[in-house]
Every structure is written in structure tokens, then in C-alpha cells.
Coordinates of C-alpha atoms in Angstrom, one line a residue:
X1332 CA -16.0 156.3 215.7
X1333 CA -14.9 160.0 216.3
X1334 CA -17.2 161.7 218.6
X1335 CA -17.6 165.5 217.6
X1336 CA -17.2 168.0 220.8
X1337 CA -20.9 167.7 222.2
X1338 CA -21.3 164.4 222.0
X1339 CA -18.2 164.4 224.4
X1340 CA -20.0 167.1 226.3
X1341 CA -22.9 164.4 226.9
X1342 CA -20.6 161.5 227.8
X1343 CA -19.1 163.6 230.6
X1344 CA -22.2 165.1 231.9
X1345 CA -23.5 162.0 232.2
X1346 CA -20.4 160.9 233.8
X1347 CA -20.8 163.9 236.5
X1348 CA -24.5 162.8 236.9
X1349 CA -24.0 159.5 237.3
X1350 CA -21.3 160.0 240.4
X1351 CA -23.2 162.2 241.7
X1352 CA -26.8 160.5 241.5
X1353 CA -26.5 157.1 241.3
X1354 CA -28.0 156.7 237.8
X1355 CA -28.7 159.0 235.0
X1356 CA -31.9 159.9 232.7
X1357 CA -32.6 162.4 230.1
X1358 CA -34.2 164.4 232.0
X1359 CA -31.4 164.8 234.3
X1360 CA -28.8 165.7 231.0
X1361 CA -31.8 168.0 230.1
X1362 CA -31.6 170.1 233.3
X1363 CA -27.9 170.1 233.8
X1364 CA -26.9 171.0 230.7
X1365 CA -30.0 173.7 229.7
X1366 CA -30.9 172.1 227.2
X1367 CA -34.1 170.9 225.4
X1368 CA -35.7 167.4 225.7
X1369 CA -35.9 166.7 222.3
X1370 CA -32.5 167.9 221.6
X1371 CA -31.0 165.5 224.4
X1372 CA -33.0 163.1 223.2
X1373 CA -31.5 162.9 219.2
X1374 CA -28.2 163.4 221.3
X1375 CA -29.0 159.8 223.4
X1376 CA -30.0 158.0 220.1
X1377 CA -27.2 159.4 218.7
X1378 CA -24.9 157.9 221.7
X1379 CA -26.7 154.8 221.7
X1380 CA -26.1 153.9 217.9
X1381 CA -22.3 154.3 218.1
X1382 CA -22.9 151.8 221.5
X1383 CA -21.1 154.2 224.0
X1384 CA -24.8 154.1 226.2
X1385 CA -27.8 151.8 226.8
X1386 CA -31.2 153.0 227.9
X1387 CA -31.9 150.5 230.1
X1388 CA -36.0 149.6 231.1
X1389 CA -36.6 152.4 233.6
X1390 CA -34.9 155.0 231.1
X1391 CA -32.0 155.3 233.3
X1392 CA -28.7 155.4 231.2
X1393 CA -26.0 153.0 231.4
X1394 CA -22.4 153.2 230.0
X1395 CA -20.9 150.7 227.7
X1396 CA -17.5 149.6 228.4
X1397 CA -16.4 151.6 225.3
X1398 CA -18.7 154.7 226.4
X1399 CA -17.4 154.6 230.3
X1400 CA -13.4 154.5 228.6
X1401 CA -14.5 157.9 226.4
X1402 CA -16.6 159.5 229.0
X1403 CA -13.6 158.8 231.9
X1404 CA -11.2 160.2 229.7
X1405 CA -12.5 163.3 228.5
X1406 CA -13.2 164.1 232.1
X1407 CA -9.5 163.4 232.8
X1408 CA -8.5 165.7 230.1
X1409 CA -10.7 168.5 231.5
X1410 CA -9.3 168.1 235.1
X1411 CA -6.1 168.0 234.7
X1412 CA -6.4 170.9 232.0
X1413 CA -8.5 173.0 234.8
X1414 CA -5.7 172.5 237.4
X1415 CA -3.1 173.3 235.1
X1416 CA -4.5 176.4 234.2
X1417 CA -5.1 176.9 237.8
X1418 CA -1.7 176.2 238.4
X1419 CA -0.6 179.1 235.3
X1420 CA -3.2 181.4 237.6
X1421 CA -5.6 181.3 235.5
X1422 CA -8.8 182.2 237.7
X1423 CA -10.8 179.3 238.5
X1424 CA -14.3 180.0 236.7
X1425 CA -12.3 181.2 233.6
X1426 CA -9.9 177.9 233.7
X1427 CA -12.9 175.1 233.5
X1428 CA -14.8 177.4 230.9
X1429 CA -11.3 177.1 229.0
X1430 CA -10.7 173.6 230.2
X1431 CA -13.9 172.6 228.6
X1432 CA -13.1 173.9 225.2
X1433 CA -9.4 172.5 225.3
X1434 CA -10.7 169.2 226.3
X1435 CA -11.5 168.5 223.2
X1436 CA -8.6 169.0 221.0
X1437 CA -5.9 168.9 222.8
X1438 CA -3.4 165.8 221.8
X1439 CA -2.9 162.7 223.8
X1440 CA 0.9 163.3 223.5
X1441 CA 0.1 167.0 224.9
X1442 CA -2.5 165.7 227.4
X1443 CA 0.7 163.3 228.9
X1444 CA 3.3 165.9 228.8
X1445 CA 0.4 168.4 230.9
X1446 CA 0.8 165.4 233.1
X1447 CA 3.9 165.0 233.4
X1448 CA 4.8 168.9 234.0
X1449 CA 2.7 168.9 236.5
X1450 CA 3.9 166.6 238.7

């Protein structure tokens, strides 16, 4: 399934959250991200319909292997976009807000040849 834009969002916060805490709950998405429970919460049934997370017994949430692949690489798209745009000097707060819309849309086959430039 196609994942619009903020269900990508979610994936990589909880991504970020999980690296950085250990595990992840609503809550946690909830602060990071501003937003409200209930709203994270359609967003985590959402997630866990299309089976990219499982809410495990102590409501901490667990990738899939299909939801860790997405989440990893729309976080790799958004690094390497930042860092590029870095790299164009692009200032740094304006390169991830920019990163994080490109993230989105951008091609594989433009993604790889980001890559490649940059090396």
C-alpha cells in the first residue's frame, strides 16, 4: 500500500523515538510531533491496519519488518536530502524543513543519483 505523506511522517518519528528511547508509545508521537491524542491515535490504527506497526501489551509500538523497511527509508531520504541541501548551502534549519517536504516525493532513481553526486 501507498502511504500518503503523514503517515510517512509517523513511521519516521517513530523511527527517531524509538533510537532515541528505547521503545515508542502514542503518547510519545503525541508530544513530538504536537499533535493531538486522538488524532495520533486514528493515525496508529491507521498504521496498524496496513501492518507496518503492532501495539504490543504495554502500548509500546513495535515495527513490522515491512514498517521498519518504510520507516528506515524515508529517514534515509530525508538525511541525505538535508546534507545535500547543506552541501548546495542551504542553511541548516531551512534544509531539513525542506528535506522533510522533498522526502516525500522525490524518485528513487533521483534519491540514488543525490547519492551518488554526493559522494
Amino acid at each position: 500500500m501507498k502511504l500518503q505523506e503523514s503517515g510517512e511522517n509517523y513511521l519516521e518519528t517513530i523511527l527517531i523515538l524509538e533510537n532515541k528511547n528505547g521503545y515508542v508509545r502514542s503518547i510519545d508521537i503525541a508530544n513530538t510531533l504536537n499533535f493531538s491524542k486522538p488524532s495520533v491515535s486514528r493515525a496508529v490504527k491507521v498504521l496498524k491496519e496496513n501492518n507496518y506497526i503492532i501495539v504490543n501489551k504495554d502500548g509500546h509500538i513495535v515495527f513490522t519488518d515491512e514498517g521498519r523497511k518504510k520507516a528506515e527509508s524515508v529517514y534515509e531520504r530525508h538525511v541525505t536530502l538535508t546534507k545535500f541541501l547543506i552541501q548546495l548551502g542551504v542553511d541548516s534549519k531551512q534544509a531539513e524543513e525542506d528535506a522533510c517536504r522533498i522526502e516525500h516525493i522525490i524518485s528513487e532513481e533521483t534519491h540514488q543519483c543525490i547519492k551518488k553526486a554526493m559522494k
